[in-house]
Amino acid sequence: MRYNKIRKMDISNGPGVRVSIFMQGCTFHCKKCFNPETHDFNGGKEFSEDTIQRVLELAENENIQGLSILGGEPMHPKNIEGTTKLAKAFKEKFPNKTVWSWTGFLFDKDLKGKEALKYVDVLVDGQYLDELRNPNLKYCGSSNQRVIDVQKSLKEDKIVLWK
């Protein structure tokens, strides 16, 4: 598994100041994707235990409100194991900070039962569709995408949107 980049103080991918990691590799190739450099599974850098430790160290800053995991595609079968390890380690160390993730997969159709969801607070799901682009949406780019409160959704066994 590989990742593209880490942003140590990101203010555009989730609420507050966050550490963001962009996973490498995506098969969706959405039209007008804002991160086409993350599509190639062979690009970027090797994702390892050192990568996880670096993210955790960056998140120790008291100004960091959480971790954002984007891509590429963090929930792709080639990436989901690393995404799960990272999110789990983050929540164990920082139970009061949030984990957000973006995916082209659908929460209720593709990701049901995936361990990664145990550690994700908010999931933005659905592929970006340029024909449904809406720059007024918060945290997503097209109107088909949903900003899901994962833990409430798991508890209630239905989609609960984040407010």
PDB file of C-alpha atoms in Angstrom:
ATOM      1  CA  MET A   1       0.000   0.000   0.000  1.00  0.00           C
ATOM      2  CA  ARG A   2       1.100   3.552  -0.721  1.00  0.00           C
ATOM      3  CA  TYR A   3       0.161   7.120   0.155  1.00  0.00           C
ATOM      4  CA  ASN A   4       0.542  10.327  -1.830  1.00  0.00           C
ATOM      5  CA  LYS A   5       1.071  13.029   0.793  1.00  0.00           C
ATOM      6  CA  ILE A   6       0.461  14.115   4.365  1.00  0.00           C
ATOM      7  CA  ARG A   7      -0.681  17.608   5.253  1.00  0.00           C
ATOM      8  CA  LYS A   8       0.254  18.488   8.825  1.00  0.00           C
ATOM      9  CA  MET A   9      -2.193  21.410   9.194  1.00  0.00           C
ATOM     10  CA  ASP A  10      -5.115  21.123   6.777  1.00  0.00           C
ATOM     11  CA  ILE A  11      -8.128  23.426   7.063  1.00  0.00           C
ATOM     12  CA  SER A  12     -10.021  22.326   3.951  1.00  0.00           C
ATOM     13  CA  ASN A  13     -10.816  18.659   4.606  1.00  0.00           C
ATOM     14  CA  GLY A  14     -13.104  18.548   7.609  1.00  0.00           C
ATOM     15  CA  PRO A  15     -13.839  20.881  10.499  1.00  0.00           C
ATOM     16  CA  GLY A  16     -11.034  22.742  12.234  1.00  0.00           C
ATOM     17  CA  VAL A  17      -7.332  22.156  11.763  1.00  0.00           C
ATOM     18  CA  ARG A  18      -6.566  18.553  10.852  1.00  0.00           C
ATOM     19  CA  VAL A  19      -3.818  16.202   9.796  1.00  0.00           C
ATOM     20  CA  SER A  20      -4.713  14.809   6.368  1.00  0.00           C
ATOM     21  CA  ILE A  21      -3.319  11.820   4.536  1.00  0.00           C
ATOM     22  CA  PHE A  22      -4.032  11.140   0.889  1.00  0.00           C
ATOM     23  CA  MET A  23      -3.894   7.440   0.076  1.00  0.00           C
ATOM     24  CA  GLN A  24      -2.459   6.387  -3.282  1.00  0.00           C
ATOM     25  CA  GLY A  25      -4.528   4.467  -5.802  1.00  0.00           C
ATOM     26  CA  CYS A  26      -8.060   4.780  -7.136  1.00  0.00           C
ATOM     27  CA  THR A  27     -10.026   2.947  -9.806  1.00  0.00           C
ATOM     28  CA  PHE A  28     -12.955   5.387 -10.004  1.00  0.00           C
ATOM     29  CA  HIS A  29     -11.130   8.109 -12.001  1.00  0.00           C
ATOM     30  CA  CYS A  30     -13.989  10.579 -11.524  1.00  0.00           C
ATOM     31  CA  LYS A  31     -14.276  13.217 -14.233  1.00  0.00           C
ATOM     32  CA  LYS A  32     -12.502  16.389 -13.035  1.00  0.00           C
ATOM     33  CA  CYS A  33     -11.134  14.647  -9.927  1.00  0.00           C
ATOM     34  CA  PHE A  34      -9.263  17.155  -7.773  1.00  0.00           C
ATOM     35  CA  ASN A  35      -6.492  14.623  -7.043  1.00  0.00           C
ATOM     36  CA  PRO A  36      -5.697  12.743 -10.283  1.00  0.00           C
ATOM     37  CA  GLU A  37      -2.077  12.315  -9.142  1.00  0.00           C
ATOM     38  CA  THR A  38      -3.379   9.818  -6.560  1.00  0.00           C
ATOM     39  CA  HIS A  39      -4.946   7.391  -9.091  1.00  0.00           C
ATOM     40  CA  ASP A  40      -1.871   5.245  -9.819  1.00  0.00           C
ATOM     41  CA  PHE A  41      -1.439   2.523  -7.186  1.00  0.00           C
ATOM     42  CA  ASN A  42       2.307   2.507  -7.896  1.00  0.00           C
ATOM     43  CA  GLY A  43       2.800   6.232  -7.291  1.00  0.00           C
ATOM     44  CA  GLY A  44       3.467   8.035  -4.047  1.00  0.00           C
ATOM     45  CA  LYS A  45       5.420   6.665  -1.097  1.00  0.00           C
ATOM     46  CA  GLU A  46       5.388   3.405   0.833  1.00  0.00           C
ATOM     47  CA  PHE A  47       2.788   3.328   3.650  1.00  0.00           C
ATOM     48  CA  SER A  48       4.278   1.711   6.766  1.00  0.00           C
ATOM     49  CA  GLU A  49       4.219   1.705  10.551  1.00  0.00           C
ATOM     50  CA  ASP A  50       6.512   4.749  10.329  1.00  0.00           C
ATOM     51  CA  THR A  51       3.807   6.551   8.329  1.00  0.00           C
ATOM     52  CA  ILE A  52       1.266   5.821  11.066  1.00  0.00           C
ATOM     53  CA  GLN A  53       3.697   7.046  13.744  1.00  0.00           C
ATOM     54  CA  ARG A  54       4.346  10.248  11.805  1.00  0.00           C
ATOM     55  CA  VAL A  55       0.612  10.969  11.544  1.00  0.00           C
ATOM     56  CA  LEU A  56       0.169  10.317  15.278  1.00  0.00           C
ATOM     57  CA  GLU A  57       3.081  12.610  16.136  1.00  0.00           C
ATOM     58  CA  LEU A  58       1.664  15.402  13.971  1.00  0.00           C
ATOM     59  CA  ALA A  59      -1.731  15.000  15.661  1.00  0.00           C
ATOM     60  CA  GLU A  60      -0.237  15.532  19.131  1.00  0.00           C
ATOM     61  CA  ASN A  61      -0.378  19.267  18.435  1.00  0.00           C
ATOM     62  CA  GLU A  62      -3.216  20.586  20.632  1.00  0.00           C
ATOM     63  CA  ASN A  63      -4.540  22.653  17.702  1.00  0.00           C
ATOM     64  CA  ILE A  64      -5.245  19.515  15.662  1.00  0.00           C
ATOM     65  CA  GLN A  65      -8.915  18.528  15.889  1.00  0.00           C
ATOM     66  CA  GLY A  66      -8.696  15.309  13.929  1.00  0.00           C
ATOM     67  CA  LEU A  67      -7.485  13.173  11.067  1.00  0.00           C
ATOM     68  CA  SER A  68      -8.797  13.231   7.504  1.00  0.00           C
ATOM     69  CA  ILE A  69      -8.174  10.211   5.261  1.00  0.00           C
ATOM     70  CA  LEU A  70      -8.669  10.877   1.577  1.00  0.00           C
ATOM     71  CA  GLY A  71      -7.283   9.748  -1.717  1.00  0.00           C
ATOM     72  CA  GLY A  72      -6.996   8.276  -4.066  1.00  0.00           C
ATOM     73  CA  GLU A  73      -9.337   5.782  -2.503  1.00  0.00           C
ATOM     74  CA  PRO A  74      -8.770   4.862   1.161  1.00  0.00           C
ATOM     75  CA  MET A  75     -11.499   2.196   1.125  1.00  0.00           C
ATOM     76  CA  HIS A  76     -10.240   0.363  -1.986  1.00  0.00           C
ATOM     77  CA  PRO A  77      -9.442  -3.294  -1.213  1.00  0.00           C
ATOM     78  CA  LYS A  78      -5.729  -2.533  -1.746  1.00  0.00           C
ATOM     79  CA  ASN A  79      -5.864   0.342   0.791  1.00  0.00           C
ATOM     80  CA  ILE A  80      -8.514  -0.478   3.363  1.00  0.00           C
ATOM     81  CA  GLU A  81      -6.218  -2.526   5.621  1.00  0.00           C
ATOM     82  CA  GLY A  82      -3.795   0.392   6.009  1.00  0.00           C
ATOM     83  CA  THR A  83      -6.678   2.833   6.403  1.00  0.00           C
ATOM     84  CA  THR A  84      -8.086   0.633   9.172  1.00  0.00           C
ATOM     85  CA  LYS A  85      -4.731   0.374  10.991  1.00  0.00           C
ATOM     86  CA  LEU A  86      -4.233   4.133  10.820  1.00  0.00           C
ATOM     87  CA  ALA A  87      -7.764   5.030  11.947  1.00  0.00           C
ATOM     88  CA  LYS A  88      -7.626   2.483  14.797  1.00  0.00           C
ATOM     89  CA  ALA A  89      -4.250   3.731  16.046  1.00  0.00           C
ATOM     90  CA  PHE A  90      -5.479   7.321  15.829  1.00  0.00           C
ATOM     91  CA  LYS A  91      -8.715   6.677  17.784  1.00  0.00           C
ATOM     92  CA  GLU A  92      -6.838   4.668  20.423  1.00  0.00           C
ATOM     93  CA  LYS A  93      -4.385   7.520  20.985  1.00  0.00           C
ATOM     94  CA  PHE A  94      -6.842  10.398  20.497  1.00  0.00           C
ATOM     95  CA  PRO A  95     -10.347   9.213  21.459  1.00  0.00           C
ATOM     96  CA  ASN A  96     -11.618  12.814  21.603  1.00  0.00           C
ATOM     97  CA  LYS A  97     -10.392  13.760  18.124  1.00  0.00           C
ATOM     98  CA  THR A  98     -12.359  12.870  15.016  1.00  0.00           C
ATOM     99  CA  VAL A  99     -11.550  10.733  12.003  1.00  0.00           C
ATOM    100  CA  TRP A 100     -13.084  11.784   8.691  1.00  0.00           C
ATOM    101  CA  SER A 101     -12.742   9.858   5.452  1.00  0.00           C
ATOM    102  CA  TRP A 102     -13.790  10.342   1.833  1.00  0.00           C
ATOM    103  CA  THR A 103     -14.654   7.448  -0.465  1.00  0.00           C
ATOM    104  CA  GLY A 104     -16.278   6.772  -3.797  1.00  0.00           C
ATOM    105  CA  PHE A 105     -17.752   3.597  -2.337  1.00  0.00           C
ATOM    106  CA  LEU A 106     -21.205   3.688  -0.742  1.00  0.00           C
ATOM    107  CA  PHE A 107     -21.526   3.248   3.016  1.00  0.00           C
ATOM    108  CA  ASP A 108     -24.626   1.052   2.924  1.00  0.00           C
ATOM    109  CA  LYS A 109     -23.842  -0.965  -0.217  1.00  0.00           C
ATOM    110  CA  ASP A 110     -20.074  -1.414  -0.349  1.00  0.00           C
ATOM    111  CA  LEU A 111     -18.685  -0.794   3.137  1.00  0.00           C
ATOM    112  CA  LYS A 112     -21.190  -2.503   5.425  1.00  0.00           C
ATOM    113  CA  GLY A 113     -19.347  -4.647   7.961  1.00  0.00           C
ATOM    114  CA  LYS A 114     -15.885  -3.233   7.183  1.00  0.00           C
ATOM    115  CA  GLU A 115     -13.731  -2.872  10.300  1.00  0.00           C
ATOM    116  CA  ALA A 116     -12.485   0.566   9.224  1.00  0.00           C
ATOM    117  CA  LEU A 117     -15.921   2.032   9.947  1.00  0.00           C
ATOM    118  CA  LYS A 118     -15.524   1.267  13.665  1.00  0.00           C
ATOM    119  CA  TYR A 119     -12.914   4.047  13.817  1.00  0.00           C
ATOM    120  CA  VAL A 120     -14.372   6.609  11.419  1.00  0.00           C
ATOM    121  CA  ASP A 121     -16.584   9.349  12.817  1.00  0.00           C
ATOM    122  CA  VAL A 122     -17.689  10.934   9.538  1.00  0.00           C
ATOM    123  CA  LEU A 123     -17.637   9.414   6.054  1.00  0.00           C
ATOM    124  CA  VAL A 124     -18.247  11.339   2.866  1.00  0.00           C
ATOM    125  CA  ASP A 125     -19.391   8.651   0.452  1.00  0.00           C
ATOM    126  CA  GLY A 126     -20.184   8.418  -3.242  1.00  0.00           C
ATOM    127  CA  GLN A 127     -18.190   9.181  -6.340  1.00  0.00           C
ATOM    128  CA  TYR A 128     -17.779  12.798  -7.379  1.00  0.00           C
ATOM    129  CA  LEU A 129     -20.078  13.439 -10.362  1.00  0.00           C
ATOM    130  CA  ASP A 130     -19.142  16.576 -12.248  1.00  0.00           C
ATOM    131  CA  GLU A 131     -22.666  16.948 -13.666  1.00  0.00           C
ATOM    132  CA  LEU A 132     -23.951  17.194 -10.063  1.00  0.00           C
ATOM    133  CA  ARG A 133     -21.183  19.585  -8.942  1.00  0.00           C
ATOM    134  CA  ASN A 134     -22.322  22.031  -6.289  1.00  0.00           C
ATOM    135  CA  PRO A 135     -19.712  24.434  -4.875  1.00  0.00           C
ATOM    136  CA  ASN A 136     -22.104  25.406  -2.055  1.00  0.00           C
ATOM    137  CA  LEU A 137     -21.944  21.975  -0.426  1.00  0.00           C
ATOM    138  CA  LYS A 138     -19.837  21.595   2.676  1.00  0.00           C
ATOM    139  CA  TYR A 139     -17.218  18.815   2.635  1.00  0.00           C
ATOM    140  CA  CYS A 140     -18.320  17.281  -0.666  1.00  0.00           C
ATOM    141  CA  GLY A 141     -18.277  18.320  -4.288  1.00  0.00           C
ATOM    142  CA  SER A 142     -21.432  16.887  -5.846  1.00  0.00           C
ATOM    143  CA  SER A 143     -25.008  16.557  -4.649  1.00  0.00           C
ATOM    144  CA  ASN A 144     -25.039  12.748  -4.790  1.00  0.00           C
ATOM    145  CA  GLN A 145     -22.414  12.553  -2.048  1.00  0.00           C
ATOM    146  CA  ARG A 146     -23.448  12.140   1.584  1.00  0.00           C
ATOM    147  CA  VAL A 147     -21.756  13.351   4.770  1.00  0.00           C
ATOM    148  CA  ILE A 148     -22.556  10.475   7.128  1.00  0.00           C
ATOM    149  CA  ASP A 149     -22.318  10.264  10.912  1.00  0.00           C
ATOM    150  CA  VAL A 150     -20.839   6.765  10.897  1.00  0.00           C
ATOM    151  CA  GLN A 151     -21.171   5.867  14.565  1.00  0.00           C
ATOM    152  CA  LYS A 152     -24.840   6.939  14.759  1.00  0.00           C
ATOM    153  CA  SER A 153     -25.517   5.132  11.478  1.00  0.00           C
ATOM    154  CA  LEU A 154     -23.963   1.921  12.781  1.00  0.00           C
ATOM    155  CA  LYS A 155     -25.883   2.186  16.059  1.00  0.00           C
ATOM    156  CA  GLU A 156     -29.228   2.900  14.362  1.00  0.00           C
ATOM    157  CA  ASP A 157     -28.598   0.541  11.410  1.00  0.00           C
ATOM    158  CA  LYS A 158     -29.561   3.261   8.923  1.00  0.00           C
ATOM    159  CA  ILE A 159     -27.898   6.265   7.289  1.00  0.00           C
ATOM    160  CA  VAL A 160     -27.735   9.229   9.661  1.00  0.00           C
ATOM    161  CA  LEU A 161     -26.353  12.361   8.051  1.00  0.00           C
ATOM    162  CA  TRP A 162     -23.792  14.437   9.948  1.00  0.00           C
ATOM    163  CA  LYS A 163     -24.980  17.846  11.112  1.00  0.00           C
TER     164      LYS A 163
END
